[in-house]
Short mmCIF file of N, CA and C in Angstrom, two decimals:
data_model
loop_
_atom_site.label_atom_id
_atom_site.label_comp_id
_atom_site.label_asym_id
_atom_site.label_seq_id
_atom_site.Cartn_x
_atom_site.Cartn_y
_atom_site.Cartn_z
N UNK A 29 -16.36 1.53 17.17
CA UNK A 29 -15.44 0.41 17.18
C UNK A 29 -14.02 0.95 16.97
N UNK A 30 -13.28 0.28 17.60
CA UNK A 30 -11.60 1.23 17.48
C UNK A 30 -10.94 0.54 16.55
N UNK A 31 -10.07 1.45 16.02
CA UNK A 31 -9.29 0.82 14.92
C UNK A 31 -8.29 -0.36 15.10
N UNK A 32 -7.83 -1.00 15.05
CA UNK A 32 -7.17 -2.45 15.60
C UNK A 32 -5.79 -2.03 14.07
N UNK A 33 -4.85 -1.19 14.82
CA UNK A 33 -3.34 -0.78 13.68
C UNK A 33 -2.44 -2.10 14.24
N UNK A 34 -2.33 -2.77 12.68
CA UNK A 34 -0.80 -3.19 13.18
C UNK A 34 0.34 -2.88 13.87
N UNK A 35 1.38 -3.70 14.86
CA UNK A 35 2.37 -3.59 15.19
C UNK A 35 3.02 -3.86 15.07
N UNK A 36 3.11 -4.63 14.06
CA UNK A 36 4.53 -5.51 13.65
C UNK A 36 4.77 -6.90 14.14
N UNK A 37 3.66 -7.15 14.90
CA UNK A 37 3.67 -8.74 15.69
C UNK A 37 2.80 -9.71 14.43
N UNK A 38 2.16 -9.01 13.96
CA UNK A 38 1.32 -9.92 13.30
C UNK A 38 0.00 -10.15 13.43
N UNK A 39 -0.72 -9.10 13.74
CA UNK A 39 -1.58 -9.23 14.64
C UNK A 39 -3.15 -10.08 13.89
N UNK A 40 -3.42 -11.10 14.36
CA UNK A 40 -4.70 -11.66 13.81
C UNK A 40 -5.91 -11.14 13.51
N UNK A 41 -6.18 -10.16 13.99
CA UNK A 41 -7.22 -8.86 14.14
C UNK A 41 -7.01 -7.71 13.52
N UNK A 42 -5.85 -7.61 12.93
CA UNK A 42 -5.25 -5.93 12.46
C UNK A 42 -6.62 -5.82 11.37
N UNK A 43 -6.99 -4.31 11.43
CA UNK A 43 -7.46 -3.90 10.63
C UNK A 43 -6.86 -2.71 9.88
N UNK A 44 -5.91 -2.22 10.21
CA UNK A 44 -5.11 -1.10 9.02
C UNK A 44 -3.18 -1.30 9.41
N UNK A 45 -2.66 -0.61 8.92
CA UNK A 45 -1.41 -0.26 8.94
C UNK A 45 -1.12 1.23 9.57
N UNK A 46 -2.50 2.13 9.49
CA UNK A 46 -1.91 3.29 10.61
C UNK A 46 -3.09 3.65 11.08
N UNK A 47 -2.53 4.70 11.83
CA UNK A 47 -3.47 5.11 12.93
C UNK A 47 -4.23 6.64 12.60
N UNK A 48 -5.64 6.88 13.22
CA UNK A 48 -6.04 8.01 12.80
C UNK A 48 -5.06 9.11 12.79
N UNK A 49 -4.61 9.12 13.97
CA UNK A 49 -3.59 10.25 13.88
C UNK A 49 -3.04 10.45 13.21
N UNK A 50 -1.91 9.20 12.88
CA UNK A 50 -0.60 9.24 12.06
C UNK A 50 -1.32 9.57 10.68
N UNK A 51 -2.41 9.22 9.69
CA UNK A 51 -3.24 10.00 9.01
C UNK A 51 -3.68 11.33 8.93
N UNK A 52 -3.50 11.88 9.55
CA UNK A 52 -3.70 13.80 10.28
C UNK A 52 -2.35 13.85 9.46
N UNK A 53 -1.21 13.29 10.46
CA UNK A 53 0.27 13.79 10.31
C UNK A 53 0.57 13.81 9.01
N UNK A 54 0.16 12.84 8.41
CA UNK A 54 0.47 12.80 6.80
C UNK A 54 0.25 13.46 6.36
N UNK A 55 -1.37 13.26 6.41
CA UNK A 55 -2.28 14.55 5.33
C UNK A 55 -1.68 15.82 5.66
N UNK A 56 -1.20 16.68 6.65
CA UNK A 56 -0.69 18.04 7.20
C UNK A 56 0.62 17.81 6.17
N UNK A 57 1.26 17.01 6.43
CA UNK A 57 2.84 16.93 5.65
C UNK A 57 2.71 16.99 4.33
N UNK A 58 1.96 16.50 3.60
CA UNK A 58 1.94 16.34 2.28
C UNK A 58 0.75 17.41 1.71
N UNK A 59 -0.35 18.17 2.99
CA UNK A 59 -1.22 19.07 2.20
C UNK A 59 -2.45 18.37 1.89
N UNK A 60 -2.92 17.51 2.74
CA UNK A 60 -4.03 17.16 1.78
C UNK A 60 -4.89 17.44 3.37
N UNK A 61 -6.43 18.20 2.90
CA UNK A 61 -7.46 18.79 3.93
C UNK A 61 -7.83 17.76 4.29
N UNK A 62 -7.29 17.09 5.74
CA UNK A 62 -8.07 16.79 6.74
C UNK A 62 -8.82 17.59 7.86
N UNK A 63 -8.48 18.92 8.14
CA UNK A 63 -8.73 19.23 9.20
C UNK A 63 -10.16 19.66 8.97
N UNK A 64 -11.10 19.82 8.36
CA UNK A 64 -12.45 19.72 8.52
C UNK A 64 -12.84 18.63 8.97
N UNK A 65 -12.25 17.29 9.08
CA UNK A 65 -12.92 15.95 9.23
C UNK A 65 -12.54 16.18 11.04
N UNK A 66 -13.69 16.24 11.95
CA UNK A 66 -13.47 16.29 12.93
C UNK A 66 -13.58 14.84 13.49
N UNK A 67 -14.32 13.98 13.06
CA UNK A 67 -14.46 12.62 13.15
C UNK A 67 -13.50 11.31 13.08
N UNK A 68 -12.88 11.15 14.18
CA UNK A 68 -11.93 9.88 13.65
C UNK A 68 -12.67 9.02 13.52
N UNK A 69 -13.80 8.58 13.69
CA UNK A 69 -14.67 7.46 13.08
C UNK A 69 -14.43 7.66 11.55
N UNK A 70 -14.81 8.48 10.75
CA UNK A 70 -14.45 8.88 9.28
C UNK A 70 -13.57 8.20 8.97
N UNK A 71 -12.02 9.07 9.55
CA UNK A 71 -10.81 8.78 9.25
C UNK A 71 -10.44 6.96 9.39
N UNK A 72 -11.21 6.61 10.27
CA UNK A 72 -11.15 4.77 10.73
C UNK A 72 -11.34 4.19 9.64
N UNK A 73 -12.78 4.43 9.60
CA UNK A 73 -13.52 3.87 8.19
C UNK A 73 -12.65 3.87 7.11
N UNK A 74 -12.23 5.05 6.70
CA UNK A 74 -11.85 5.03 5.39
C UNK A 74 -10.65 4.61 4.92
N UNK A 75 -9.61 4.20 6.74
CA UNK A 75 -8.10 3.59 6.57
C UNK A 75 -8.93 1.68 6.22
N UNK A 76 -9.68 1.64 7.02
CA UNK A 76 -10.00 0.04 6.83
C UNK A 76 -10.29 0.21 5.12
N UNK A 77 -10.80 0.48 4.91
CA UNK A 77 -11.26 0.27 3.30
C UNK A 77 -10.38 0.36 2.68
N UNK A 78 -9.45 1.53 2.85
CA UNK A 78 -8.06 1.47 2.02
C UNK A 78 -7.43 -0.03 2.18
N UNK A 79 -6.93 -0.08 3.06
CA UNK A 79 -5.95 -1.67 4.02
C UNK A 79 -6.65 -2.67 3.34
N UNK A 80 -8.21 -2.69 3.83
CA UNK A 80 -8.62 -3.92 2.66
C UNK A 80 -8.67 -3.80 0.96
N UNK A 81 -8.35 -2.45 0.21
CA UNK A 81 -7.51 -2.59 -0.82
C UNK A 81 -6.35 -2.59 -1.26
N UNK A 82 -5.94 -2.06 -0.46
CA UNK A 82 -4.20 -2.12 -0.77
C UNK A 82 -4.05 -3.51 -0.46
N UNK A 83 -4.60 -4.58 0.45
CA UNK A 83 -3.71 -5.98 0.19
C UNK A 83 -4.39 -6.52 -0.33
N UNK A 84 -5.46 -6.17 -0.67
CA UNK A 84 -5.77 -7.31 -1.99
C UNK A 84 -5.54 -6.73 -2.91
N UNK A 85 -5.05 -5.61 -3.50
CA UNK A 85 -5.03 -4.69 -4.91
C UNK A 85 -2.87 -5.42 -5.03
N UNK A 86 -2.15 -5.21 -4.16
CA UNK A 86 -0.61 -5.30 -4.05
C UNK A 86 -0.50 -6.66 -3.60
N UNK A 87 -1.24 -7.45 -2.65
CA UNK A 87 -0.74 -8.25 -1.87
C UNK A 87 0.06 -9.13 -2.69
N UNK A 88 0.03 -9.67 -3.90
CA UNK A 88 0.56 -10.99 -4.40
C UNK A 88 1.62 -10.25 -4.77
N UNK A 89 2.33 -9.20 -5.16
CA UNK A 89 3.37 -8.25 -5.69
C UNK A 89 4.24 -7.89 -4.63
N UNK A 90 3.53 -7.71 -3.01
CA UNK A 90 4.65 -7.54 -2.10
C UNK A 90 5.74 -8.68 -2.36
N UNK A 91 6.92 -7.94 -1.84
CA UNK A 91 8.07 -8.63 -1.96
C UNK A 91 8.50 -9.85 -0.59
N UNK A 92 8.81 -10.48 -0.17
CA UNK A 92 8.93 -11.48 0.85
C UNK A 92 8.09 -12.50 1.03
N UNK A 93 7.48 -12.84 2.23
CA UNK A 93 6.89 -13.38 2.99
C UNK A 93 6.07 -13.20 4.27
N UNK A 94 5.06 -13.29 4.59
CA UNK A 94 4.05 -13.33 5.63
C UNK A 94 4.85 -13.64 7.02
N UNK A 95 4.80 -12.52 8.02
CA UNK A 95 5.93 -13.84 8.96
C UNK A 95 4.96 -14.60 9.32
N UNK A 96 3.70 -14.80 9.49
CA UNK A 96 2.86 -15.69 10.49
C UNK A 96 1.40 -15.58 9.33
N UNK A 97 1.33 -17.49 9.46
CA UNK A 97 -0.04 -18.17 9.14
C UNK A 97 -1.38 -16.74 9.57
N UNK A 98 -1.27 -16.60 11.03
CA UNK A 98 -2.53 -16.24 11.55
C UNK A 98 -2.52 -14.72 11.18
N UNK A 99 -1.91 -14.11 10.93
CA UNK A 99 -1.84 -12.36 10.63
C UNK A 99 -3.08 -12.00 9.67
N UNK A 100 -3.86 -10.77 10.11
CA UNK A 100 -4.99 -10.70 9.38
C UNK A 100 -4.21 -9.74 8.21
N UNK A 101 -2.90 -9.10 7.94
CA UNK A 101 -2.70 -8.31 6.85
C UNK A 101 -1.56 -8.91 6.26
N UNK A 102 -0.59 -8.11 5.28
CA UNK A 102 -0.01 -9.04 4.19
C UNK A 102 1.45 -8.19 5.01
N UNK A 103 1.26 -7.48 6.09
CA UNK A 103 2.75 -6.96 6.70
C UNK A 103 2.40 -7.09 8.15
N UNK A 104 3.25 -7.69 8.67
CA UNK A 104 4.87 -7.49 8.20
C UNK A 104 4.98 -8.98 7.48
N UNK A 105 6.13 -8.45 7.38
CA UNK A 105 7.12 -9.40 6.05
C UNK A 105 8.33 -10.04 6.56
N UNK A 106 8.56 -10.92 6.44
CA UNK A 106 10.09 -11.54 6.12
C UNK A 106 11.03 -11.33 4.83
N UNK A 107 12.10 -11.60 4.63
CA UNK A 107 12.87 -11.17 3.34
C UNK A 107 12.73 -10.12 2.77
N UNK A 108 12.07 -9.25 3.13
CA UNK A 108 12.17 -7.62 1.98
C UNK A 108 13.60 -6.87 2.41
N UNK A 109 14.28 -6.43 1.29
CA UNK A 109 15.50 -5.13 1.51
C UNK A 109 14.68 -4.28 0.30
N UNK A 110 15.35 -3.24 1.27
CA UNK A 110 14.53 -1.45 0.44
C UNK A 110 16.30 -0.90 0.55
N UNK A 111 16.44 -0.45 -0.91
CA UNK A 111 17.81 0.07 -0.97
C UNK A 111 18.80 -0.35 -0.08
N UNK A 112 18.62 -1.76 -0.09
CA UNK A 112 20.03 -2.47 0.23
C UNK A 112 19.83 -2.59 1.40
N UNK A 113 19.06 -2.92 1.90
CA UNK A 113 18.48 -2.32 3.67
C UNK A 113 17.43 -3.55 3.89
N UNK A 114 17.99 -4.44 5.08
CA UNK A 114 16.62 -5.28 5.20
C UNK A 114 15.99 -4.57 5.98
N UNK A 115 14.44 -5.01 5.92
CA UNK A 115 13.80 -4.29 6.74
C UNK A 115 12.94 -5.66 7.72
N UNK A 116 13.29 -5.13 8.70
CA UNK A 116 12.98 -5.70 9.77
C UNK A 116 11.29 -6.46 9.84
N UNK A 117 11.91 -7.87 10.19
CA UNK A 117 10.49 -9.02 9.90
C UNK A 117 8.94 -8.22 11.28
N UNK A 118 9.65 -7.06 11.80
CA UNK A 118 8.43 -6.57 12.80
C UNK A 118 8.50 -4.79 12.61
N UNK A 119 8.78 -4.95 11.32
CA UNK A 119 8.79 -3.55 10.57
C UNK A 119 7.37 -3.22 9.98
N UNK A 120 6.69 -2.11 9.89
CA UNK A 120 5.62 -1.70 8.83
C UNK A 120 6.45 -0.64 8.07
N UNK A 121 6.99 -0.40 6.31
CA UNK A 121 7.44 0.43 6.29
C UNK A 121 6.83 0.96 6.14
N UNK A 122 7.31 2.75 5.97
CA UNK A 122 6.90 4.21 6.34
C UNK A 122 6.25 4.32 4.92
N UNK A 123 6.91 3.88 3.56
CA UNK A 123 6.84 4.11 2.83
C UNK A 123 4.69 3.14 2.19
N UNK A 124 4.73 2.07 2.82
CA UNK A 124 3.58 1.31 3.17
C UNK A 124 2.63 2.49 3.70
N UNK A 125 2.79 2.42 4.94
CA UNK A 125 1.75 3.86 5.60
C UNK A 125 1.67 4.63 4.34
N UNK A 126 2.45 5.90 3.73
CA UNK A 126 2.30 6.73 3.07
C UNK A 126 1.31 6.05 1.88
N UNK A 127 1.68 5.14 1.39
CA UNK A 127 0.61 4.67 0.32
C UNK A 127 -0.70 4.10 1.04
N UNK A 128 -1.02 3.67 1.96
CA UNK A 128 -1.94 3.44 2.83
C UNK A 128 -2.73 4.98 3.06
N UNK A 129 -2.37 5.75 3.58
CA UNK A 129 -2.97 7.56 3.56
C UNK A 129 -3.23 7.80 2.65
N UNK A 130 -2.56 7.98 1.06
CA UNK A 130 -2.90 8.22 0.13
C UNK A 130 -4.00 7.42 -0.45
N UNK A 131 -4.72 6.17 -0.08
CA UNK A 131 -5.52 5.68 -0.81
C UNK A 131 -6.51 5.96 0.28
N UNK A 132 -6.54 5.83 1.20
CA UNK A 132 -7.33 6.28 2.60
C UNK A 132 -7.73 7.64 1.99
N UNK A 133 -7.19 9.03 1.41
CA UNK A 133 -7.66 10.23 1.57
C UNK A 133 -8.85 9.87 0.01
N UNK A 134 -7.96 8.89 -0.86
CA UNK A 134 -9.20 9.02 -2.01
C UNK A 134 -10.59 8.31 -1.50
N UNK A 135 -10.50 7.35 -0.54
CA UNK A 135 -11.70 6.91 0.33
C UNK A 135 -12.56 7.91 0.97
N UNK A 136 -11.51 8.33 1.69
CA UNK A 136 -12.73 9.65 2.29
C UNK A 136 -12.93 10.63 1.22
N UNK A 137 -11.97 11.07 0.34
CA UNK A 137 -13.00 12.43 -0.46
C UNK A 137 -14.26 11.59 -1.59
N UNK A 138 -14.17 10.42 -1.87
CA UNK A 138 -15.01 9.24 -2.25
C UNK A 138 -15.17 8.05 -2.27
N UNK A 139 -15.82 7.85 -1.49
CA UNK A 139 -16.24 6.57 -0.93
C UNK A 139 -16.87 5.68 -2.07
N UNK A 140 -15.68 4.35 -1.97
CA UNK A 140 -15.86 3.21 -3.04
C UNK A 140 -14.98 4.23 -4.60
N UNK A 141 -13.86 5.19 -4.37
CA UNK A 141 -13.54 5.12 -5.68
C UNK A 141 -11.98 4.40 -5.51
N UNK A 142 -11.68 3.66 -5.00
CA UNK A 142 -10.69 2.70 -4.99
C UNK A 142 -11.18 1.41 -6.15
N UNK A 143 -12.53 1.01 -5.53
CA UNK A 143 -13.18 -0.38 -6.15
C UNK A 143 -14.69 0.08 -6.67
N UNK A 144 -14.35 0.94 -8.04
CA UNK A 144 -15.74 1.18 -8.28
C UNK A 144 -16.41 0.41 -9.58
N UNK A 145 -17.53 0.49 -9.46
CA UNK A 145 -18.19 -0.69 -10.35
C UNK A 145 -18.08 -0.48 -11.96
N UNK A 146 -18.11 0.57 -11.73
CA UNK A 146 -17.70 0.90 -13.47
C UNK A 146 -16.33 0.79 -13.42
N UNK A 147 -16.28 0.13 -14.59
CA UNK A 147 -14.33 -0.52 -15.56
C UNK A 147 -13.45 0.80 -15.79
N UNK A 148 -12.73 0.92 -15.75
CA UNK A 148 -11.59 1.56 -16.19
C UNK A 148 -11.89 2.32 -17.87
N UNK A 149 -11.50 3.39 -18.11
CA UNK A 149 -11.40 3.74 -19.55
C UNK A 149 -11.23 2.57 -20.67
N UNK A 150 -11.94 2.44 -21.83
CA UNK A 150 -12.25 1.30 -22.63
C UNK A 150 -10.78 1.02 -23.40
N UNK A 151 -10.50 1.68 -24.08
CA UNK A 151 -9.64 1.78 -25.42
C UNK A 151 -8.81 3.61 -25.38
N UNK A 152 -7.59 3.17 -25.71
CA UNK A 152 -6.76 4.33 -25.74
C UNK A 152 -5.97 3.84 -27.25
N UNK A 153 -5.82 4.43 -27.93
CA UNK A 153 -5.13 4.42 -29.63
C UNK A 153 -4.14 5.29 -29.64
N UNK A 154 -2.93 5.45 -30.07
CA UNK A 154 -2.10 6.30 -30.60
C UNK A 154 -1.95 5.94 -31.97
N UNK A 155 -1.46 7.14 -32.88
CA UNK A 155 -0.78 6.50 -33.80
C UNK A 155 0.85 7.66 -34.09
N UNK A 156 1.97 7.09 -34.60
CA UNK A 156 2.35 7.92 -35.07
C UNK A 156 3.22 7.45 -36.25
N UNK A 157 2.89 8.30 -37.70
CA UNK A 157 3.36 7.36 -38.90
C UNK A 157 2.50 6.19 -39.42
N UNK A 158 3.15 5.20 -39.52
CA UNK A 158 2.83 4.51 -39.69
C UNK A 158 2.43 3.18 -38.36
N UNK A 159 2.91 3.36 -37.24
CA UNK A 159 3.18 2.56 -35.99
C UNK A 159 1.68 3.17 -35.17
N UNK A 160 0.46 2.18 -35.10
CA UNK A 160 0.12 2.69 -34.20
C UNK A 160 -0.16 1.10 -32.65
N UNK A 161 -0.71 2.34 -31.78
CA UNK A 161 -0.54 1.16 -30.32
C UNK A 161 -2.28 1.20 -30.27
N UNK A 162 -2.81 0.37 -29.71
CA UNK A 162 -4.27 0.36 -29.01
C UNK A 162 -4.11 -0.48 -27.77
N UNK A 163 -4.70 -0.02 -26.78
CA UNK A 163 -4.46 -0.52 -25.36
C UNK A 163 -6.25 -0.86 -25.03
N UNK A 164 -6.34 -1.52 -24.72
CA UNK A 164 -7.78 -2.09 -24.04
C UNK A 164 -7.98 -2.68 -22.84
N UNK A 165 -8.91 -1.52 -21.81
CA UNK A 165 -8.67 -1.69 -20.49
C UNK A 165 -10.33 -1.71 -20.17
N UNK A 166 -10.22 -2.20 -18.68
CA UNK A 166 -11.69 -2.50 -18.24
C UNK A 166 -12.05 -3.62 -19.48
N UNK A 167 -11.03 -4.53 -19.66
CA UNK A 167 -11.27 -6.20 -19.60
C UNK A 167 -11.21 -6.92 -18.62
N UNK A 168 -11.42 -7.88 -18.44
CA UNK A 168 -11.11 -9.09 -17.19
C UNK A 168 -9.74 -8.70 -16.40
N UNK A 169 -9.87 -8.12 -15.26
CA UNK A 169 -8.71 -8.20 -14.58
C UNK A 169 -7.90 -6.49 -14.45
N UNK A 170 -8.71 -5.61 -15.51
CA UNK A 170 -8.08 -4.08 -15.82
C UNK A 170 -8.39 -3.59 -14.31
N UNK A 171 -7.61 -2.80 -13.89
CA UNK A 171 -7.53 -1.89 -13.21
C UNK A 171 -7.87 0.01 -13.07
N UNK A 172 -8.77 0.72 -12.48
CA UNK A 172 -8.32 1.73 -12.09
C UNK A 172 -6.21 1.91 -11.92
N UNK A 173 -6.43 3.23 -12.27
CA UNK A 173 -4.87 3.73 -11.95
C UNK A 173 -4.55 4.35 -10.69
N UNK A 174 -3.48 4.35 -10.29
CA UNK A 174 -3.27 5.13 -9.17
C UNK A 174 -1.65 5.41 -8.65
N UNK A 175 -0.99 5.99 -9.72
CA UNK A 175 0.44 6.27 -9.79
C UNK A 175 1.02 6.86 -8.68
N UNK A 176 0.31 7.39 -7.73
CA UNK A 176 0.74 8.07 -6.37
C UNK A 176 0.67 6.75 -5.85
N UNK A 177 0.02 5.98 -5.59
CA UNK A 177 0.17 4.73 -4.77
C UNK A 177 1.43 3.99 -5.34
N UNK A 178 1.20 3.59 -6.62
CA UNK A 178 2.07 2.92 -7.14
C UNK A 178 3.63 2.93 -7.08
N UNK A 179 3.54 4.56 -7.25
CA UNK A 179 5.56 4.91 -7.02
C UNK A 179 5.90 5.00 -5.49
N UNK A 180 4.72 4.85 -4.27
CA UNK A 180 5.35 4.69 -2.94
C UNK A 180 5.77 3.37 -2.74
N UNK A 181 4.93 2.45 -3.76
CA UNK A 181 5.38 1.26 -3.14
C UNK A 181 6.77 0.55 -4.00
N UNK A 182 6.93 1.69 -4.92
CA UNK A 182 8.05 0.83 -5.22
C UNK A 182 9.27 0.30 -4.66
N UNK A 183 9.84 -0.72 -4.83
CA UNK A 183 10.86 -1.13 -3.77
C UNK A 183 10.11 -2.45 -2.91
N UNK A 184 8.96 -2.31 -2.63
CA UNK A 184 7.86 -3.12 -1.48
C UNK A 184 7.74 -4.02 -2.62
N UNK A 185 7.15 -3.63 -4.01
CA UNK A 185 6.71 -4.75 -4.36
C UNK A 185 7.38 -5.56 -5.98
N UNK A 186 6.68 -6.76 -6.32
CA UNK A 186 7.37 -6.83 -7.50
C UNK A 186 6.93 -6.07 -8.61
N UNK A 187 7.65 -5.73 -10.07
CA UNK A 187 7.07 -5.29 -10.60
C UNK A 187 7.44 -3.77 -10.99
N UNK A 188 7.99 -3.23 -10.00
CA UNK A 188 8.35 -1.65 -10.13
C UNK A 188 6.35 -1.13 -9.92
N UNK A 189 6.81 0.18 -10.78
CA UNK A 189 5.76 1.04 -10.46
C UNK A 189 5.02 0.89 -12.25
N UNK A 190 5.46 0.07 -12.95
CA UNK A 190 4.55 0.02 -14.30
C UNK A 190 3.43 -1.12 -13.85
N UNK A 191 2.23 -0.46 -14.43
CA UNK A 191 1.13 -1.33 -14.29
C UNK A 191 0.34 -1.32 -16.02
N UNK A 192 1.39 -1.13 -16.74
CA UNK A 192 0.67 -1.69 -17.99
C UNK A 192 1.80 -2.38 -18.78
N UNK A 193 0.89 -3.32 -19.23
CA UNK A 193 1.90 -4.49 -19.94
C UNK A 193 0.96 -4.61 -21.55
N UNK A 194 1.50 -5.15 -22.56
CA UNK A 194 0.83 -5.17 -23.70
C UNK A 194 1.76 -6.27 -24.76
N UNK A 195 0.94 -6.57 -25.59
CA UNK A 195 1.92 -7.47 -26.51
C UNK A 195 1.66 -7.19 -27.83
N UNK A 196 2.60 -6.84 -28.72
CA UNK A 196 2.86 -6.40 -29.84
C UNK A 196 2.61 -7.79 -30.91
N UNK A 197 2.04 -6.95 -31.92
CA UNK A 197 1.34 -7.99 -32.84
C UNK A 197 1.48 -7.18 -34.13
N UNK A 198 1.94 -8.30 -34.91
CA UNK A 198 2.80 -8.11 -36.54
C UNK A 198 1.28 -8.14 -37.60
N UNK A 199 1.08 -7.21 -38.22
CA UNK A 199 -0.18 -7.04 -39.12
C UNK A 199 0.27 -7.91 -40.09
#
């Protein structure tokens, strides 16, 4: 089955944001071993799985608007500026792709560790002095981490690139 990449129209059918290739190009640019994967079926697979996490993992955090009801992905966009820069309502940015590859390569070196069934690390404690913090994750709603994804999209979405929030409580 062929990969169905957005173009920036909106397409009702899109199933990723890039293309096997442009996945090669990345992985070569940034160093990460594709070239054993002789299979763009592989490389297909594992952009769809990414695409269907990256917009449901970011989608409510992208910045703008949907241009079109019928679009099967959460880009393109209306209203986004990236450093002062609108970016065009039939734009995919570059910076999108790159976080799209990067979650795509953790797909292919393991499959399902984007959305895996086991929770996130339980409890993390510091103390120092007298001040200490406890963080409790893999509750309702915790997340896996993924700070390489996170700092490409900054700018794309709301939020910046922090994905932990906590609320301080008086003993």
């Amino acid at each position: 089955m062929t990969l169905i990449v957005e173009d920036g129209t909106g397409l009702p059918n899109a199933e990723s944001y890039e293309t096997a290739s442009g996945f090669r190009a990345y992985g070569l640019k940034v160093g990460l071993d594709l070239v054993a994967i002789d299979d763009d079926k592989k490389l297909e697979q594992a952009l769809r799985r990414a695409t269907i996490w990256l917009d449901g993992r970011y989608g409510a955090r992208f910045l703008g608007c949907c241009t079109s009801s019928t679009q099967a992905l959460q880009w393109p966009r209306a209203g986004v500026r990236y450093r002062q820069t609108v970016i065009g309502s039939h734009e995919i940015p570059d910076r999108l792709r790159a976080a799209l590859c990067e979650a795509a390569w953790r797909e292919l070196s393991s499959p399902g560790a984007l959305s895996p069934d086991a929770p996130a690390t339980k409890i993390k404690r510091d103390k120092v002095g007298d001040v200490e913090t406890e963080f409790v994750r893999g509750a309702a709603g915790a997340h896996d981490e993924f700070p390489a994804i996170d700092l490409l999209l900054v700018g794309l979405i709301t939020g910046g690139a922090a994905a932990y929030s906590g609320r301080a409580v008086r003993a």
